[in-house]
Coordinates of C-alpha atoms and ligand atoms in Angstrom, one line a residue:
Chain A
M86 CA -86.4 -16.2 -61.5
R87 CA -88.4 -18.3 -58.6
S88 CA -85.8 -21.6 -59.3
V89 CA -82.9 -19.0 -58.8
L90 CA -84.3 -17.8 -55.8
S91 CA -85.3 -21.0 -54.5
R92 CA -81.7 -22.9 -55.4
R93 CA -80.0 -19.7 -53.3
R94 CA -82.1 -20.5 -50.4
F95 CA -80.8 -24.3 -50.4
L96 CA -77.7 -23.0 -50.7
T97 CA -78.0 -20.7 -47.9
G98 CA -79.8 -23.3 -45.5
C99 CA -76.8 -25.8 -47.0
V100 CA -73.9 -23.7 -45.2
G101 CA -75.7 -23.4 -42.4
L102 CA -75.6 -26.8 -41.2
G103 CA -71.7 -26.0 -40.8
A104 CA -68.4 -26.2 -41.7
G105 CA -68.0 -30.1 -42.5
L106 CA -70.6 -29.7 -45.4
L107 CA -68.6 -26.4 -46.4
T108 CA -65.3 -28.4 -47.1
G109 CA -67.3 -31.0 -49.3
C110 CA -68.4 -28.2 -50.9
S111 CA -66.1 -26.7 -51.7
R112 CA -64.2 -29.6 -53.4
W113 CA -66.8 -28.4 -56.4
P114 CA -64.9 -28.3 -59.8
L115 CA -64.3 -24.4 -59.9
S116 CA -66.7 -24.5 -63.2
D117 CA -70.0 -24.7 -61.0
P118 CA -72.5 -22.0 -61.4
A119 CA -74.0 -23.3 -58.1
E120 CA -70.9 -22.6 -55.8
P121 CA -69.3 -19.3 -57.6
R122 CA -66.1 -18.0 -56.0
V123 CA -65.0 -14.7 -55.2
V124 CA -61.4 -14.2 -54.2
V125 CA -60.9 -11.2 -51.4
V126 CA -57.3 -9.5 -50.7
G127 CA -56.6 -7.7 -47.6
G128 CA -58.3 -8.7 -44.3
G129 CA -59.1 -5.1 -42.9
F130 CA -62.5 -3.6 -42.6
A131 CA -63.5 -3.7 -45.6
G132 CA -61.9 -6.5 -46.6
A133 CA -63.3 -8.4 -43.6
T134 CA -66.4 -7.3 -43.4
V135 CA -67.2 -8.1 -47.5
A136 CA -65.6 -11.6 -46.8
K137 CA -68.0 -12.3 -43.8
Y138 CA -71.6 -10.5 -45.1
L139 CA -70.8 -12.1 -48.6
K140 CA -71.5 -15.8 -46.4
I141 CA -74.5 -13.9 -44.9
L142 CA -75.9 -13.2 -48.0
D143 CA -75.1 -16.3 -49.7
G144 CA -73.5 -19.1 -48.0
G145 CA -73.3 -21.3 -51.6
I146 CA -70.8 -18.5 -52.7
R147 CA -66.9 -19.9 -51.6
V148 CA -65.4 -16.9 -50.4
T149 CA -61.4 -16.7 -50.2
L150 CA -59.8 -14.0 -48.5
V151 CA -55.8 -13.4 -48.9
E152 CA -54.5 -11.7 -45.9
A153 CA -50.6 -11.1 -45.4
Q154 CA -50.8 -10.9 -41.5
S155 CA -52.0 -13.6 -38.8
R156 CA -53.9 -10.6 -36.7
Y157 CA -55.1 -7.0 -37.3
T158 CA -54.5 -4.2 -35.6
T159 CA -57.1 -1.5 -35.4
C160 CA -56.0 2.2 -36.3
P161 CA -59.4 3.1 -35.2
A162 CA -58.7 3.6 -31.3
S163 CA -55.2 3.5 -32.0
N164 CA -54.6 7.7 -31.0
W165 CA -56.3 7.1 -27.9
L166 CA -52.8 5.2 -26.2
F167 CA -51.3 8.6 -26.9
A168 CA -53.8 9.7 -23.9
G169 CA -52.9 6.4 -22.0
M170 CA -56.4 4.9 -22.6
G171 CA -56.1 1.1 -23.7
D172 CA -53.1 -0.4 -24.8
M173 CA -51.5 -2.5 -28.5
E174 CA -53.1 -6.0 -27.0
R175 CA -56.9 -4.6 -27.3
L176 CA -56.6 -2.8 -30.6
S177 CA -55.5 -6.7 -32.1
V178 CA -57.9 -8.9 -33.4
D179 CA -57.9 -11.7 -35.7
Y180 CA -59.5 -14.2 -38.4
Q181 CA -61.0 -17.2 -36.6
A182 CA -64.5 -15.7 -36.0
L183 CA -64.9 -15.3 -40.4
R184 CA -63.4 -19.1 -40.5
S185 CA -65.9 -20.6 -37.9
R186 CA -68.6 -18.9 -38.2
Y187 CA -69.2 -18.0 -41.5
G188 CA -67.4 -20.3 -43.4
V189 CA -64.5 -17.9 -45.1
E190 CA -61.2 -20.0 -46.3
V191 CA -58.4 -17.7 -44.3
V192 CA -55.6 -17.8 -46.5
A193 CA -52.1 -16.2 -45.2
D194 CA -50.6 -15.0 -47.7
T195 CA -49.6 -12.1 -49.7
A196 CA -51.0 -11.1 -53.3
T197 CA -48.0 -10.7 -55.2
A198 CA -49.8 -9.9 -58.9
L199 CA -52.9 -10.3 -60.1
D200 CA -53.3 -12.1 -63.7
L201 CA -56.8 -10.6 -64.9
S202 CA -56.9 -12.7 -68.1
R203 CA -57.2 -15.4 -66.4
K204 CA -59.0 -14.2 -63.2
R205 CA -56.1 -15.5 -61.2
V206 CA -54.7 -14.5 -57.8
Q207 CA -51.1 -15.4 -58.0
L208 CA -49.4 -15.6 -53.7
Q209 CA -45.9 -15.3 -52.6
S210 CA -45.9 -18.6 -51.4
G211 CA -45.9 -19.4 -54.8
G212 CA -49.7 -21.0 -54.9
A213 CA -52.6 -19.1 -56.6
Q214 CA -56.5 -18.4 -56.4
A215 CA -58.6 -18.4 -59.5
Y216 CA -62.1 -16.2 -58.6
D217 CA -65.0 -15.5 -60.4
R218 CA -65.0 -12.0 -58.9
L219 CA -62.5 -10.2 -57.3
V220 CA -62.7 -8.0 -54.0
L221 CA -59.6 -6.1 -53.9
A222 CA -59.4 -4.5 -50.0
P223 CA -55.2 -3.5 -49.9
G224 CA -56.2 -0.4 -47.8
I225 CA -53.3 2.0 -48.1
D226 CA -49.1 2.3 -49.0
F227 CA -47.0 5.7 -48.9
R228 CA -45.8 8.3 -51.3
W229 CA -42.0 8.5 -49.9
D230 CA -41.3 10.7 -53.3
V231 CA -42.6 13.5 -51.7
I232 CA -40.6 14.6 -48.8
A233 CA -37.0 14.2 -49.6
G234 CA -35.1 12.6 -47.4
Y235 CA -38.7 11.0 -45.7
D236 CA -38.3 6.8 -47.0
A237 CA -39.5 4.1 -45.1
A238 CA -36.5 3.5 -43.5
A239 CA -36.3 7.1 -42.0
A240 CA -39.9 6.3 -40.9
E241 CA -38.4 4.0 -38.1
R242 CA -37.3 7.1 -36.6
F243 CA -40.1 9.3 -37.5
P244 CA -42.9 7.4 -37.3
H245 CA -46.1 8.2 -39.3
A246 CA -47.5 5.3 -37.3
W247 CA -50.7 5.4 -40.0
K248 CA -50.3 2.4 -40.3
A249 CA -50.9 0.9 -36.6
G250 CA -48.4 -1.2 -34.8
P251 CA -45.0 -1.2 -33.5
Q252 CA -44.9 2.3 -35.1
T253 CA -47.6 3.5 -32.5
L254 CA -45.7 2.0 -29.9
T255 CA -42.3 3.9 -31.2
L256 CA -44.2 7.2 -31.1
L257 CA -45.4 6.5 -27.8
R258 CA -42.5 6.0 -26.2
Q259 CA -41.0 8.9 -27.9
V260 CA -43.9 11.3 -26.9
Q261 CA -43.3 9.7 -22.9
A262 CA -39.1 10.3 -23.4
M263 CA -39.3 14.1 -24.6
P264 CA -38.2 16.4 -22.2
A265 CA -40.9 18.4 -19.8
G266 CA -40.5 21.9 -22.5
G267 CA -40.8 19.2 -25.7
V268 CA -42.1 19.8 -29.3
V269 CA -44.1 17.4 -31.1
L270 CA -44.2 18.3 -34.6
I271 CA -47.5 16.1 -36.7
A272 CA -47.3 16.5 -40.4
V273 CA -50.6 16.3 -41.8
P274 CA -50.5 15.8 -45.6
A275 CA -53.2 17.3 -48.3
D276 CA -56.6 15.2 -49.1
P277 CA -57.6 12.8 -49.8
Y278 CA -55.8 10.8 -46.9
R279 CA -56.8 8.1 -44.7
C280 CA -59.1 9.1 -41.9
P281 CA -59.6 13.0 -42.0
P282 CA -59.8 14.1 -38.6
G283 CA -57.4 11.5 -37.7
P284 CA -54.3 13.9 -36.9
Y285 CA -55.9 16.1 -35.0
E286 CA -58.0 13.4 -33.1
R287 CA -54.2 12.1 -32.4
A288 CA -52.9 15.8 -31.5
S289 CA -56.0 15.9 -29.1
M290 CA -54.9 12.8 -27.3
M291 CA -51.2 13.8 -27.1
A292 CA -52.2 16.6 -25.3
F293 CA -54.1 15.1 -22.5
W294 CA -52.0 13.6 -21.6
L295 CA -48.9 16.3 -21.4
K296 CA -51.1 18.2 -20.7
Q297 CA -50.8 16.1 -16.7
H298 CA -47.0 15.4 -17.3
K299 CA -45.8 18.1 -19.4
P300 CA -47.4 20.9 -19.5
R301 CA -45.2 23.5 -21.2
A302 CA -44.7 21.5 -24.1
K303 CA -46.3 21.8 -27.0
I304 CA -47.7 19.9 -30.2
L305 CA -46.9 21.9 -33.9
I306 CA -49.4 20.8 -36.1
L307 CA -48.1 21.3 -40.0
D308 CA -50.7 20.7 -42.7
A309 CA -50.4 20.8 -46.1
K310 CA -54.7 21.9 -45.7
R311 CA -55.9 25.3 -45.5
S312 CA -58.6 23.6 -43.0
F313 CA -59.8 20.4 -41.3
S314 CA -62.2 17.5 -41.1
K315 CA -64.6 19.3 -37.7
Q316 CA -62.4 22.1 -37.4
A317 CA -64.8 24.0 -35.5
L318 CA -65.4 21.4 -32.9
F319 CA -61.7 20.9 -32.4
E320 CA -60.6 23.9 -31.9
A321 CA -63.6 24.4 -29.1
G322 CA -62.5 21.7 -27.7
W323 CA -59.0 22.4 -27.8
A324 CA -59.4 26.4 -26.2
K325 CA -61.6 24.6 -23.6
H326 CA -59.0 21.9 -22.4
Y327 CA -55.7 22.8 -23.9
G328 CA -55.4 26.2 -23.9
Y329 CA -55.7 27.0 -27.9
G330 CA -55.8 30.1 -29.3
T331 CA -53.7 31.6 -26.1
P332 CA -49.9 32.1 -26.1
N333 CA -49.2 29.0 -24.0
S334 CA -51.7 26.9 -25.8
L335 CA -50.6 23.3 -26.0
I336 CA -51.5 22.5 -29.4
E337 CA -51.0 25.4 -32.5
W338 CA -52.0 25.1 -35.9
H339 CA -50.6 26.4 -39.5
S340 CA -51.9 26.1 -42.3
L341 CA -48.5 25.4 -44.9
A342 CA -51.0 25.1 -48.5
D343 CA -48.9 27.4 -50.0
N344 CA -45.3 26.6 -48.3
P345 CA -45.2 22.7 -49.0
L346 CA -42.9 20.3 -46.4
L347 CA -40.8 19.5 -49.1
E348 CA -37.2 18.1 -47.1
L349 CA -36.7 16.2 -43.9
H350 CA -32.9 16.4 -42.6
A351 CA -32.9 13.6 -40.6
D352 CA -29.7 14.4 -38.2
S353 CA -30.9 18.0 -37.3
K354 CA -34.4 16.8 -37.2
I355 CA -35.7 19.5 -39.3
L356 CA -38.4 19.6 -42.4
A357 CA -37.6 22.7 -44.3
S358 CA -40.8 24.0 -46.6
E359 CA -41.1 25.5 -50.1
F360 CA -40.0 28.8 -49.1
G361 CA -37.2 27.7 -46.6
D362 CA -38.7 27.8 -43.2
R363 CA -37.1 25.7 -41.3
F364 CA -39.0 23.4 -38.2
T365 CA -37.6 21.2 -35.4
G366 CA -38.8 19.6 -32.7
D367 CA -37.9 16.5 -30.5
V368 CA -40.4 14.2 -31.6
L369 CA -40.8 14.0 -35.0
N370 CA -44.6 12.6 -36.2
I371 CA -44.7 12.3 -40.6
I372 CA -48.1 11.5 -41.9
P373 CA -46.6 11.2 -45.2
P374 CA -49.1 11.8 -48.1
Q375 CA -50.5 8.0 -49.3
T376 CA -52.1 5.5 -52.3
A377 CA -53.9 2.8 -53.0
G378 CA -51.9 -0.5 -51.6
S379 CA -49.3 -1.0 -54.1
I380 CA -51.4 -4.4 -55.5
A381 CA -53.7 -2.3 -57.1
R382 CA -51.7 0.0 -58.4
R383 CA -49.1 -2.5 -60.0
S384 CA -52.0 -4.3 -61.5
G385 CA -52.8 -1.0 -63.5
L386 CA -56.2 -0.7 -61.2
A387 CA -55.3 2.9 -60.2
D388 CA -55.0 5.9 -62.4
A389 CA -53.0 8.8 -61.8
G390 CA -53.9 9.9 -58.9
G391 CA -52.4 6.9 -57.1
W392 CA -56.2 5.4 -55.9
C393 CA -58.3 3.1 -57.4
P394 CA -61.5 4.6 -59.3
V395 CA -64.5 2.3 -59.2
R396 CA -68.1 2.0 -60.2
P397 CA -69.7 3.1 -57.0
A398 CA -73.4 1.8 -57.6
T399 CA -71.4 -2.5 -57.5
A400 CA -68.0 -1.3 -56.5
Q401 CA -66.8 -1.9 -59.9
S402 CA -62.9 -0.8 -61.2
T403 CA -63.7 0.9 -63.8
F404 CA -60.7 -0.9 -65.1
D405 CA -62.3 -4.6 -64.9
E406 CA -65.3 -5.2 -64.6
F407 CA -64.8 -8.7 -62.2
V408 CA -62.5 -6.8 -60.1
H409 CA -64.3 -4.3 -57.6
V410 CA -62.7 -2.3 -54.9
I411 CA -63.5 -0.5 -51.4
G412 CA -62.1 0.9 -48.5
D413 CA -59.2 3.3 -48.4
A414 CA -57.6 1.7 -51.7
A415 CA -60.8 3.0 -53.5
N416 CA -62.2 6.7 -54.7
Y417 CA -65.2 7.0 -53.2
A418 CA -65.4 10.6 -53.4
P419 CA -67.2 12.5 -51.3
I420 CA -67.3 9.4 -48.8
P421 CA -64.4 9.8 -46.4
K422 CA -62.1 6.8 -45.5
S423 CA -62.0 5.1 -42.9
A424 CA -62.8 2.1 -40.9
F425 CA -66.7 3.0 -41.4
A426 CA -67.4 3.7 -44.8
A427 CA -64.9 1.0 -45.6
N428 CA -67.3 -1.3 -43.3
S429 CA -70.2 0.2 -45.5
E430 CA -68.7 0.1 -48.9
A431 CA -68.0 -3.8 -48.3
K432 CA -71.9 -4.2 -47.4
A433 CA -73.1 -2.5 -51.0
C434 CA -70.2 -4.6 -52.3
A435 CA -71.5 -7.6 -50.8
F436 CA -74.9 -7.3 -52.0
A437 CA -73.7 -6.1 -55.4
V438 CA -71.1 -9.0 -55.9
V439 CA -74.1 -11.9 -55.0
S440 CA -76.7 -9.9 -57.8
L441 CA -73.6 -9.9 -60.4
L442 CA -73.3 -13.9 -59.5
R443 CA -76.6 -14.7 -59.5
E444 CA -78.1 -12.5 -62.0
Q445 CA -80.4 -11.3 -60.1
P446 CA -81.5 -7.2 -59.8
L447 CA -79.6 -4.9 -57.6
A448 CA -80.3 -3.2 -54.8
E449 CA -79.4 0.7 -54.6
A450 CA -76.4 1.6 -52.7
H451 CA -77.0 2.9 -49.7
W452 CA -73.5 4.1 -48.1
L453 CA -73.0 5.3 -44.3
N454 CA -69.7 7.1 -42.6
T455 CA -69.6 8.2 -39.0
C456 CA -66.5 9.2 -37.2
Y457 CA -65.7 10.1 -33.8
S458 CA -63.3 11.7 -32.7
L459 CA -61.8 12.4 -28.5
V460 CA -60.9 15.8 -28.0
T461 CA -60.4 13.8 -24.0
P462 CA -61.6 10.7 -23.0
E463 CA -64.6 13.0 -21.9
H464 CA -65.6 14.6 -24.7
G465 CA -66.8 13.5 -28.0
I466 CA -67.6 14.9 -31.4
S467 CA -68.5 13.5 -34.7
V468 CA -68.9 14.1 -38.3
A469 CA -71.8 11.9 -40.0
G470 CA -72.7 11.2 -43.8
V471 CA -75.3 9.5 -45.9
Y472 CA -74.6 8.5 -48.9
K473 CA -76.0 7.8 -52.2
P474 CA -75.6 6.7 -55.9
D475 CA -76.8 9.7 -58.8
T476 CA -77.8 8.2 -62.2
G477 CA -74.2 8.6 -63.4
N478 CA -71.0 7.0 -61.8
T479 CA -70.7 10.2 -59.3
I480 CA -72.0 10.0 -55.3
N481 CA -73.8 12.6 -53.7
S482 CA -74.1 13.2 -50.0
V483 CA -77.8 13.7 -49.3
S484 CA -78.1 17.5 -48.5
G485 CA -79.6 18.5 -45.4
A486 CA -78.8 15.5 -44.0
G487 CA -75.2 14.4 -41.8
G488 CA -72.5 17.7 -40.3
V489 CA -71.2 17.5 -37.3
S490 CA -72.4 17.8 -34.0
V491 CA -74.8 19.8 -32.5
G492 CA -74.6 19.2 -28.9
N493 CA -72.3 21.9 -27.7
N494 CA -72.7 21.3 -24.3
A495 CA -70.6 18.8 -21.9
E496 CA -73.6 16.0 -21.9
A497 CA -73.8 15.2 -25.4
E498 CA -70.1 15.8 -25.1
R499 CA -69.4 12.8 -22.9
A500 CA -72.2 11.0 -24.1
E501 CA -70.3 11.4 -27.3
A502 CA -67.3 9.8 -25.9
E503 CA -69.0 7.4 -24.9
Y504 CA -70.3 6.6 -28.1
A505 CA -67.4 7.0 -29.7
Q506 CA -65.9 3.9 -27.7
I507 CA -68.9 1.4 -28.0
V508 CA -69.6 2.9 -31.5
Y509 CA -65.4 0.9 -32.0
R510 CA -65.7 -2.3 -30.7
N511 CA -69.2 -2.9 -32.5
L512 CA -67.6 -1.8 -35.3
V513 CA -64.8 -4.6 -34.9
A514 CA -67.5 -6.8 -34.1
D515 CA -69.6 -6.3 -36.8
S516 CA -66.3 -6.7 -38.9
F517 CA -64.4 -9.4 -37.8
A518 CA -66.5 -10.9 -35.4
Chain B
M189 CA -73.0 -11.2 -28.8
R190 CA -76.2 -13.5 -28.7
R191 CA -78.3 -10.5 -30.0
L192 CA -75.9 -9.1 -32.8
R193 CA -75.6 -13.2 -34.1
G194 CA -79.8 -13.4 -33.9
I195 CA -79.7 -10.4 -36.4
V196 CA -76.8 -12.0 -38.5
C197 CA -78.7 -15.4 -38.3
A198 CA -81.9 -13.7 -39.0
L199 CA -80.2 -11.6 -41.9
A200 CA -78.6 -15.1 -43.7
L201 CA -82.6 -16.7 -43.6
F202 CA -84.2 -14.3 -45.3
P203 CA -81.2 -13.5 -48.2
V204 CA -83.8 -13.0 -50.5
P205 CA -86.1 -10.3 -49.9
A206 CA -89.2 -10.7 -51.3
V207 CA -89.4 -7.4 -53.4
R208 CA -87.2 -4.8 -54.0
G209 CA -88.1 -2.1 -51.5
D210 CA -87.7 -4.6 -48.9
L211 CA -84.3 -5.6 -50.6
S212 CA -83.8 -1.5 -50.5
A213 CA -84.6 -1.1 -46.6
Q214 CA -82.1 -4.5 -46.0
A215 CA -79.2 -2.6 -47.9
I216 CA -80.1 0.4 -45.2
A217 CA -80.7 -1.6 -42.2
M218 CA -77.4 -3.4 -43.0
N219 CA -75.8 0.0 -42.2
C220 CA -77.8 0.5 -38.7
L221 CA -75.5 -2.5 -37.4
N222 CA -71.8 -1.2 -37.3
C223 CA -72.9 0.6 -34.4
H224 CA -76.1 -1.2 -32.9
A225 CA -77.4 -4.8 -32.0
S226 CA -73.9 -5.7 -30.0
G227 CA -75.5 -6.8 -27.3
Q228 CA -74.2 -4.6 -24.9
A229 CA -76.7 -2.8 -24.2
A230 CA -77.4 -3.5 -20.4
V231 CA -73.7 -1.5 -20.3
S232 CA -74.6 1.3 -22.6
R233 CA -76.7 3.4 -23.6
L234 CA -76.9 2.0 -26.8
P235 CA -80.1 1.2 -27.6
E236 CA -80.3 -2.2 -28.8
L237 CA -82.0 -3.1 -32.1
G238 CA -82.9 -6.8 -32.0
R239 CA -85.8 -6.0 -28.3
I240 CA -87.3 -3.0 -29.9
S241 CA -90.6 -3.3 -31.8
T242 CA -91.5 -2.3 -35.4
A243 CA -93.7 0.3 -34.9
E244 CA -91.4 1.5 -32.1
L245 CA -89.0 1.1 -34.1
E246 CA -90.7 3.3 -37.1
Q247 CA -92.2 6.1 -34.6
A248 CA -88.5 6.6 -33.6
L249 CA -87.1 6.9 -36.4
L250 CA -89.4 9.6 -37.5
A251 CA -89.5 11.0 -34.0
F252 CA -85.7 11.6 -35.3
K253 CA -86.3 12.3 -38.4
Y254 CA -88.6 15.0 -37.7
D255 CA -86.9 16.3 -34.6
R256 CA -89.3 15.9 -32.1
R257 CA -87.0 13.9 -30.2
N258 CA -83.3 14.5 -29.1
A259 CA -80.2 12.4 -30.1
T260 CA -76.7 13.0 -30.3
L261 CA -76.2 11.3 -33.9
M262 CA -79.4 9.8 -34.5
P263 CA -81.5 13.2 -36.2
R264 CA -78.7 14.2 -38.6
L265 CA -79.0 10.5 -40.0
A266 CA -82.9 10.1 -39.9
K267 CA -83.3 13.0 -42.1
A268 CA -81.4 11.4 -45.1
Y269 CA -84.3 8.6 -45.6
S270 CA -87.8 9.4 -46.7
D271 CA -90.5 8.3 -44.5
A272 CA -91.2 5.7 -46.4
E273 CA -87.8 4.4 -45.8
L274 CA -87.9 4.8 -42.8
A275 CA -90.6 2.7 -42.7
A276 CA -89.2 -0.2 -44.6
V277 CA -86.1 -0.1 -42.4
A278 CA -88.2 -0.3 -38.9
A279 CA -90.5 -3.2 -40.7
Y280 CA -87.0 -5.0 -41.8
L281 CA -85.4 -5.0 -38.2
G282 CA -88.9 -5.2 -36.5
R283 CA -89.1 -8.6 -38.2
H284 CA -85.8 -10.3 -38.2
Ligands
LIG37 C1 -54.7 6.8 -36.8 C2 -55.9 6.3 -36.9 C3 -56.2 7.0 -37.0 C4 -58.1 6.3 -37.3 N1 -59.6 6.6 -36.8 C5 -60.8 5.9 -37.3 C6 -62.1 6.1 -36.4 O1 -61.5 6.3 -35.5 N2 -62.7 5.5 -37.6 C7 -63.1 5.2 -38.5 O2 -63.9 4.8 -38.9 N3 -61.6 5.0 -38.9 C8 -60.3 5.9 -38.9 N4 -59.4 5.0 -39.3 C9 -59.4 5.3 -40.6 C10 -59.6 3.6 -40.6 O3 -58.2 2.7 -40.2 C11 -59.4 3.2 -42.2 O4 -60.0 4.2 -43.2 C12 -59.5 1.6 -42.3 O5 -58.6 0.9 -42.1 C13 -59.8 1.1 -44.0 O6 -60.1 -0.2 -44.0 P1 -59.5 -1.0 -45.3 O7 -59.4 -2.6 -45.4 O8 -59.6 0.0 -46.9 O9 -57.8 -1.2 -45.5 P2 -56.9 -1.6 -44.3 O10 -57.3 -1.5 -42.5 O11 -55.4 -1.4 -44.4 O12 -56.7 -2.8 -44.2 C14 -56.2 -3.4 -46.0 C15 -55.0 -4.8 -45.3 O13 -55.1 -5.8 -46.4 C16 -53.9 -6.3 -46.4 N5 -52.9 -6.3 -47.9 C17 -52.0 -5.6 -48.0 N6 -51.9 -5.1 -49.1 C18 -52.0 -7.0 -48.9 C19 -51.4 -8.1 -50.1 N7 -51.0 -7.7 -51.9 N8 -52.1 -9.1 -49.8 C20 -52.7 -9.9 -48.9 N9 -52.9 -8.4 -48.0 C21 -52.7 -7.4 -48.9 C22 -53.0 -5.7 -45.0 O14 -52.1 -6.7 -44.3 C23 -54.2 -5.1 -44.5 O15 -54.7 -5.6 -42.9 C24 -58.0 5.6 -38.4 C25 -56.9 5.7 -39.2 C26 -55.9 6.0 -38.4 C27 -54.1 6.0 -39.4

């Protein structure tokens, strides 16, 4: 034990000396147990955080991050654009700090296949990356088989904007361009999906802008659920700011739990439900049901529900003990799919990967989630949860802790709006910088 | 930014906590960093952990847990941990 510890101290020191030494180290043969190899697929909040914290915890591990895009656009804060806060440029981060500050090798490529038996990741460019342990963090993909007529092509015209990027701007322009008394439809899927309070924050941010520029407009939320995250807080905020509950409300929420949306008629911009109800609007923001990123499903690491089951304490896939899955792609229920949770899962995963590689005792996993949402730029609300693994393979939300904002006064609302913005910047820095 | 790096470096310098309790404190403390310790304390109301002593941290965490001190979020989080865990987290953060 003692010798393992001191070796690890030594290796950490070695990396601290700088990138020159690191490059030297990286030429060591793969089999060298002193420099185990971890490959991370996907550089979102989950993948970036795990790559960074693996190097912080044990600089002797060689960490390669495979990410398809050279810049990452954060979904958090992307709803705020609809209220006129910020711009796309400020949602964008790169991987420079992971490289230069922490010694992560960043490979701009797409993982096309996983060879689990040979422990290799196949890359689009033709190369491959061998690993001792793989961390899979590919985020989500969309299901196009639920609403007939709504597929990837249709989503260019009726954007989901559920991966921040060009669609976010398309949707923004559509809302800005719609007629004065126009209608925005927001279709929300059943659980589980990325960012449970996201659709309602988006509606709030759109309403904030519409109230000033098109006060006769309406946002219609068509929800596959019976209730939603932070519902009481959102509804109180909507009543306070947007006339919710009155005939002139800017926002209406309808549960279609028993009457799901089944079809999009693109030409007439009509969404039809099972019982034949037809909904139409000037702007259709259709958020489709989701699954784990396709690389996970194609590799047999997802279950019938479309998400990757894991042993929560170590994030190991239940299908392959050398693969760890974190972030939105993994099933960590009851922890919601959020960037905050992805960051927390990544840290616990980094701990576990180091312990397994170095044959050291595992630390007890602790997860934290705090989801802030803005109702207006000066009215913030939050829901928090603290989670621990129980003795089986399940995760417990620690009772007596967490829950939604309690303040309920203008001072607390303003403070939470400010915290939402500070915490967003800190979360991005903690994950990418 | 400088402080964040300070804390992160400190984590790197002590990667192998001596006892399991410390390991657990580190695992909890890492989750504090996603909100705190950005170096923006001067312009925001969010306290920077790197500037607070162990004693002050422990006192604050316990005050949040037992509702002796108000805040929008921390009372909801502090209630998840035992007094011993909060003390260990405070000691860990105070040291690094
Ligand atoms: C509108 C909106 C608002 C949100 N607001 C918040 C918020 O305020 N707070 C919060 O905590 N969360 C929020 N979220 C949720 C948050 O965005 C996600 O939970 C988070 O991005 C999950 O991180 P991830 O790393 O698992 O996935 P992602 O962030 O999607 O990252 C996955 C990465 O993997 C890459 N990738 C995928 N497949 C491959 C492959 N085969 N090869 C190489 N690279 C690949 C992708 O390019 C991508 O960069 C919001 C989401 C939305 C849609």
